[in-house]
Amino acid sequence: MPVLHNRTPVTSPAGVTVDPREPVTRLLRDLRVDETGLSAADAARRLERHGPNVLPRAARAGLLSAVVRQFTHPLALLLLAAAVLAAVSGTTELAWAILAVVVLNAVFALVQERQAGRAVDALGRYLPPHARVRRDGAVLSLAVAEIVPGDIVLLGEGDRVPADCRLVSGALEVDAAALTGESAPVDRDALALDRAGRALDSPVLVWSGTACVGGSAEAVVHATGSDTEIGRIAALTRRRGVEQSPLERQVRRVAYLIAAIAVGVGIAFLPLGVMAGLSWTEAVIFAVGLLVANVPEGLLPTITLALAGGVRALARRGALVKRLSAVETLGSTTVICTDKTGTLTAGEMSVQEIRDSTGAVLDGPGPELVDAVVACSTADLAARIGDPTELALLEMAAAAGADVRADSRDRRRRALFAFDPRRRAMSTLDAVADGHLRVHVKGAPEFVIPRCGKDVAESGPVVAAIDEMTGGGLRVLAVAARDWPDSPAPGRDEAEASGLRLLGLVGLLDPPRPEVPAAVEACHSAGIRVHVVTGDNGRTAAEIARRVGLGVDRVVDASTLDTLPTDELKALLAGTGEIVFARTAPETKLRIADALRADGHTVAMTGDGVNDAPALHHADIGVAMGRGGTDVAREAATMILTDDNFATVVAGVEEGRRVYDNVRKFVLYIFAHAVPEVVPFLLFALSGGLVPLPLTVLQILAVDLGTETLPALALGRERAEPGLMERRPRRPGEGVVDRRMLVRAWALMGTVSAVLGVGLFLLVLVRAGWTPGADTSTGSPLHHGYLQATTASFAAIVACQVGTAFAARTDRTSLRRVGLTSNRMLLWGIAFELAFAAALVYVPPLQDVFGTAALPVWVYPFLLVMPVIVWGADELFRWAGRRRDRGPAASAVTGRAGSRAGTHEPGRASRSWSGEARPGQRQA
């Protein structure tokens, strides 16, 4: 359904629905208040009815439910089942060890994920603690929580608006960037004609949590608490809980598949054990062994630790991630919806273009223009206090060598007429170098130009220059002056009357961050589209988008978007280009994110303002700015950029892809060992018991929880493979486990390892004098030989693990390109694996527990060549795959050319007059 934002209806004390944009006299009547304010008794009644002016806190999931969620994960359930089975088989020590793995993993994940979900608390911090309110004809300082609809509040420079209000007198300049996304302050005037398309743009309304940067006014409160705009945003932020990431969904599916296979195989082979002559107890232990062999005990903690490693790596690159699974989700991003202000741009105004009185472009400001912008200002550049536009003008003057100190300016000032939102201009009377007085005026061209004489007002070049500058997304100020005789200081009307002399036109812009174009190019290379979703006007946003390299096909205003049916919105987003969505409200951003996600996209939403919080919370990945962003955005987001650098989003995508690749690598590594662990039990069953069990349950657990773990963790730390950021994003629903992985894991490396392990087992057993069906039980002459044979089988699996670990380091390329010793952690992991296996084989107490015996020396040459055989088989498989792909597909490599959002002409650029060059700017 379309969403409309043109009216903000509220309920009056009489129960009548009122519109805050209606005429003031009617609004005051409907709210039952006059210029003296509410009485204390009436205010108390309204407070009881409407409640305190605070934002309600969202109910959070309890600790118990969070703990239960961690322990009911399918892999956690499999691990718990393995612990129970280990206990049933009499190995309580290993049962406790498995249980410890489950508990530690759950605690670690719980601590990480409980850091999220505090957005509403941060929204509450946007409300000031006290406000000036008129009640019973007297001005009081009241706690903001006590303000009610109908209160008359007094607002001035430096105040934060305590509730949603309608101005009844006066005028204000308001910084609403956190709410609307506009970087420049906006004018609000009680007498303005309200023709705005949406309530947020109304010139007579001010909103809770926004800041007054100039002027003074009185306003009547029409909404408090959760009924305010910021309260509505809080409700939107709470609307959606945390969804599972693609990796979490895929791991859950894999876990259920593994569970089904494990249970199915265990049940199916239980009667085979009985048929082979085993007692029911022995048959149960046999089935337990099969089940344990199929359970990847090390998978869940390895995934958790790999994601945690990704979190740490991102932190080093300037991004803080609050949910472990978000690291992987970043890697699957297909669309980034980015805010403009403070994300693509620096979040501060900068002079981009200067024109003289004829409209001609200047290389730099003239001395009179510099003197005028310094004199006609109330900002303090040294303290960074004042209007962002004035600070930008002072930076321009400072770069030109002017004295911009506030005390120097104030010493020569004779009169100040502060910025008037009605006139959209300010003026000063100042002493100049020759001792005379001069009036300086700066403001909107439509106010200043007509006062510069008919010749200037009707000048085609000047009008064309203004149109060209505004068409380029610049905010244009006209600066003028006139000499004043040494007589009493003029009044405002007299000072700003006709007879002004135009000194020049100044174009300002919140400029793009210098690193953003390269980041956008990297997104295009990675097959990621970037849409701009902003509360700012479309012309300015489109200009910024083009300057950073986005292929903007169209600009869609929220008023148009909100009336689009859902199917038309999906069709719009399904196009190949990139879009600027302008003047968007929080609901609009949610619609865009939902439409993209419904089409199968993984959406990353960036932003820094209060108005971004619902969309940040609702997207697959919400990315907030850490320095310039609001507390609200930071709390609602999944990832926070500590350097406010859009390029860090791209680094996050790269890190996410690396983590996902590495998850696949250690899943391959872990899966490859299932075959040599299961085959011995199948051999035992299919031989009808003629061949004794080549591997015990305890030895399987020693592999899964001991020798396997550190190399798997080391694979999670692999560096990114070449061309990682030139691939297309993963297809929606593409699993961690695919057919090719299963071929490598089970049909190739697993089968080779199983053949080598069983072959060595039989060789050792035969050399000990065994014949099929011979007794190998405890006390028999062949028992020691049998222990050596099972130990050889165990050692063969460990040796094959080494080869599998090196093979799993790369999916396509050769190990030579990756580097044999580039992963030092893997080398240490293999060293631990071999030392652990040696301890099980040679330490007497461990021999008793795990049923091992010292190996004869002649076995070791066989063990030494096994890693090379396993790795070599996979290397040949990958080589054949590269040869097969070295056809027409090679020209696309990973589809880089086809994945770009378009080839983009750089937007028109300009020079920065703050003393430093900015990339991609036009030479004046």
PDB file of C-alpha atoms in Angstrom, residues 684-792:
ATOM      1  CA  PHE A 684      33.052 -54.165   9.448  1.00  0.00           C
ATOM      2  CA  ALA A 685      29.314 -54.490   8.748  1.00  0.00           C
ATOM      3  CA  LEU A 686      29.575 -55.581   5.115  1.00  0.00           C
ATOM      4  CA  SER A 687      32.199 -58.197   5.973  1.00  0.00           C
ATOM      5  CA  GLY A 688      29.800 -59.733   8.448  1.00  0.00           C
ATOM      6  CA  GLY A 689      32.305 -59.204  11.234  1.00  0.00           C
ATOM      7  CA  LEU A 690      35.110 -61.026   9.463  1.00  0.00           C
ATOM      8  CA  VAL A 691      37.084 -57.750   9.441  1.00  0.00           C
ATOM      9  CA  PRO A 692      37.347 -56.180  12.905  1.00  0.00           C
ATOM     10  CA  LEU A 693      36.534 -52.505  13.419  1.00  0.00           C
ATOM     11  CA  PRO A 694      39.441 -50.503  11.931  1.00  0.00           C
ATOM     12  CA  LEU A 695      38.613 -47.468  14.109  1.00  0.00           C
ATOM     13  CA  THR A 696      37.059 -46.963  17.527  1.00  0.00           C
ATOM     14  CA  VAL A 697      34.491 -44.374  18.586  1.00  0.00           C
ATOM     15  CA  LEU A 698      37.032 -42.722  20.879  1.00  0.00           C
ATOM     16  CA  GLN A 699      39.526 -42.404  18.066  1.00  0.00           C
ATOM     17  CA  ILE A 700      36.865 -40.725  15.908  1.00  0.00           C
ATOM     18  CA  LEU A 701      36.161 -38.222  18.664  1.00  0.00           C
ATOM     19  CA  ALA A 702      39.902 -37.652  19.064  1.00  0.00           C
ATOM     20  CA  VAL A 703      40.037 -36.723  15.370  1.00  0.00           C
ATOM     21  CA  ASP A 704      36.909 -34.543  15.404  1.00  0.00           C
ATOM     22  CA  LEU A 705      37.690 -32.632  18.602  1.00  0.00           C
ATOM     23  CA  GLY A 706      41.457 -32.946  18.815  1.00  0.00           C
ATOM     24  CA  THR A 707      43.533 -33.200  15.671  1.00  0.00           C
ATOM     25  CA  GLU A 708      40.983 -31.495  13.411  1.00  0.00           C
ATOM     26  CA  THR A 709      40.213 -28.334  15.352  1.00  0.00           C
ATOM     27  CA  LEU A 710      43.298 -26.115  15.084  1.00  0.00           C
ATOM     28  CA  PRO A 711      43.908 -26.668  11.347  1.00  0.00           C
ATOM     29  CA  ALA A 712      40.214 -25.914  10.735  1.00  0.00           C
ATOM     30  CA  LEU A 713      40.543 -22.689  12.727  1.00  0.00           C
ATOM     31  CA  ALA A 714      43.666 -21.822  10.755  1.00  0.00           C
ATOM     32  CA  LEU A 715      41.776 -22.257   7.479  1.00  0.00           C
ATOM     33  CA  GLY A 716      39.351 -19.667   8.840  1.00  0.00           C
ATOM     34  CA  ARG A 717      42.270 -17.195   8.880  1.00  0.00           C
ATOM     35  CA  GLU A 718      43.284 -17.642   5.242  1.00  0.00           C
ATOM     36  CA  ARG A 719      43.982 -14.479   3.271  1.00  0.00           C
ATOM     37  CA  ALA A 720      41.646 -13.438   0.479  1.00  0.00           C
ATOM     38  CA  GLU A 721      42.237 -15.275  -2.777  1.00  0.00           C
ATOM     39  CA  PRO A 722      43.160 -13.278  -5.916  1.00  0.00           C
ATOM     40  CA  GLY A 723      40.155 -11.748  -7.698  1.00  0.00           C
ATOM     41  CA  LEU A 724      37.899 -11.993  -4.656  1.00  0.00           C
ATOM     42  CA  MET A 725      36.373  -8.539  -5.274  1.00  0.00           C
ATOM     43  CA  GLU A 726      35.922  -9.151  -8.994  1.00  0.00           C
ATOM     44  CA  ARG A 727      33.347 -11.880  -8.532  1.00  0.00           C
ATOM     45  CA  ARG A 728      29.644 -11.486  -8.827  1.00  0.00           C
ATOM     46  CA  PRO A 729      27.816 -11.622  -5.477  1.00  0.00           C
ATOM     47  CA  ARG A 730      26.610 -15.046  -4.460  1.00  0.00           C
ATOM     48  CA  ARG A 731      23.257 -16.051  -5.812  1.00  0.00           C
ATOM     49  CA  PRO A 732      20.401 -15.829  -3.279  1.00  0.00           C
ATOM     50  CA  GLY A 733      20.078 -19.155  -1.534  1.00  0.00           C
ATOM     51  CA  GLU A 734      23.477 -20.398  -2.718  1.00  0.00           C
ATOM     52  CA  GLY A 735      24.573 -22.856  -0.078  1.00  0.00           C
ATOM     53  CA  VAL A 736      27.839 -23.183   1.767  1.00  0.00           C
ATOM     54  CA  VAL A 737      27.835 -26.794   0.605  1.00  0.00           C
ATOM     55  CA  ASP A 738      27.464 -27.382  -3.122  1.00  0.00           C
ATOM     56  CA  ARG A 739      27.915 -30.308  -5.479  1.00  0.00           C
ATOM     57  CA  ARG A 740      31.517 -29.456  -6.312  1.00  0.00           C
ATOM     58  CA  MET A 741      32.452 -29.302  -2.630  1.00  0.00           C
ATOM     59  CA  LEU A 742      30.890 -32.700  -1.970  1.00  0.00           C
ATOM     60  CA  VAL A 743      32.766 -34.156  -4.941  1.00  0.00           C
ATOM     61  CA  ARG A 744      36.051 -32.809  -3.563  1.00  0.00           C
ATOM     62  CA  ALA A 745      35.287 -33.744   0.055  1.00  0.00           C
ATOM     63  CA  TRP A 746      33.650 -37.149  -0.277  1.00  0.00           C
ATOM     64  CA  ALA A 747      34.321 -38.556  -3.745  1.00  0.00           C
ATOM     65  CA  LEU A 748      37.922 -37.366  -3.989  1.00  0.00           C
ATOM     66  CA  MET A 749      39.851 -36.550  -0.807  1.00  0.00           C
ATOM     67  CA  GLY A 750      37.548 -38.535   1.481  1.00  0.00           C
ATOM     68  CA  THR A 751      37.670 -41.631  -0.699  1.00  0.00           C
ATOM     69  CA  VAL A 752      41.448 -41.411  -1.178  1.00  0.00           C
ATOM     70  CA  SER A 753      41.902 -41.010   2.586  1.00  0.00           C
ATOM     71  CA  ALA A 754      39.574 -43.945   3.305  1.00  0.00           C
ATOM     72  CA  VAL A 755      41.421 -46.221   0.880  1.00  0.00           C
ATOM     73  CA  LEU A 756      44.788 -45.256   2.356  1.00  0.00           C
ATOM     74  CA  GLY A 757      43.585 -45.645   5.947  1.00  0.00           C
ATOM     75  CA  VAL A 758      41.835 -48.995   5.484  1.00  0.00           C
ATOM     76  CA  GLY A 759      44.701 -50.246   3.334  1.00  0.00           C
ATOM     77  CA  LEU A 760      47.266 -49.449   6.025  1.00  0.00           C
ATOM     78  CA  PHE A 761      44.996 -51.007   8.680  1.00  0.00           C
ATOM     79  CA  LEU A 762      44.778 -54.270   6.743  1.00  0.00           C
ATOM     80  CA  LEU A 763      48.499 -54.240   5.965  1.00  0.00           C
ATOM     81  CA  VAL A 764      49.468 -53.917   9.638  1.00  0.00           C
ATOM     82  CA  LEU A 765      46.880 -56.509  10.658  1.00  0.00           C
ATOM     83  CA  VAL A 766      48.002 -59.039   8.046  1.00  0.00           C
ATOM     84  CA  ARG A 767      51.670 -58.584   8.963  1.00  0.00           C
ATOM     85  CA  ALA A 768      50.677 -59.367  12.566  1.00  0.00           C
ATOM     86  CA  GLY A 769      49.386 -62.771  11.371  1.00  0.00           C
ATOM     87  CA  TRP A 770      45.681 -61.988  11.038  1.00  0.00           C
ATOM     88  CA  THR A 771      43.356 -63.906   8.749  1.00  0.00           C
ATOM     89  CA  PRO A 772      39.680 -63.058   8.086  1.00  0.00           C
ATOM     90  CA  GLY A 773      37.537 -64.039  11.061  1.00  0.00           C
ATOM     91  CA  ALA A 774      40.494 -64.465  13.450  1.00  0.00           C
ATOM     92  CA  ASP A 775      39.922 -63.478  17.091  1.00  0.00           C
ATOM     93  CA  THR A 776      41.373 -60.049  17.940  1.00  0.00           C
ATOM     94  CA  SER A 777      39.643 -59.513  21.270  1.00  0.00           C
ATOM     95  CA  THR A 778      41.394 -58.639  24.529  1.00  0.00           C
ATOM     96  CA  GLY A 779      43.661 -61.481  25.660  1.00  0.00           C
ATOM     97  CA  SER A 780      43.967 -63.046  22.220  1.00  0.00           C
ATOM     98  CA  PRO A 781      47.410 -63.411  20.556  1.00  0.00           C
ATOM     99  CA  LEU A 782      46.395 -60.942  17.838  1.00  0.00           C
ATOM    100  CA  HIS A 783      45.093 -58.247  20.188  1.00  0.00           C
ATOM    101  CA  HIS A 784      48.315 -56.191  20.263  1.00  0.00           C
ATOM    102  CA  GLY A 785      48.576 -56.425  16.482  1.00  0.00           C
ATOM    103  CA  TYR A 786      44.942 -55.280  16.257  1.00  0.00           C
ATOM    104  CA  LEU A 787      45.692 -52.265  18.490  1.00  0.00           C
ATOM    105  CA  GLN A 788      48.622 -51.378  16.228  1.00  0.00           C
ATOM    106  CA  ALA A 789      46.359 -51.714  13.175  1.00  0.00           C
ATOM    107  CA  THR A 790      43.635 -49.406  14.572  1.00  0.00           C
ATOM    108  CA  THR A 791      46.378 -46.983  15.598  1.00  0.00           C
ATOM    109  CA  ALA A 792      47.724 -47.084  12.031  1.00  0.00           C
TER     110      ALA A 792
END
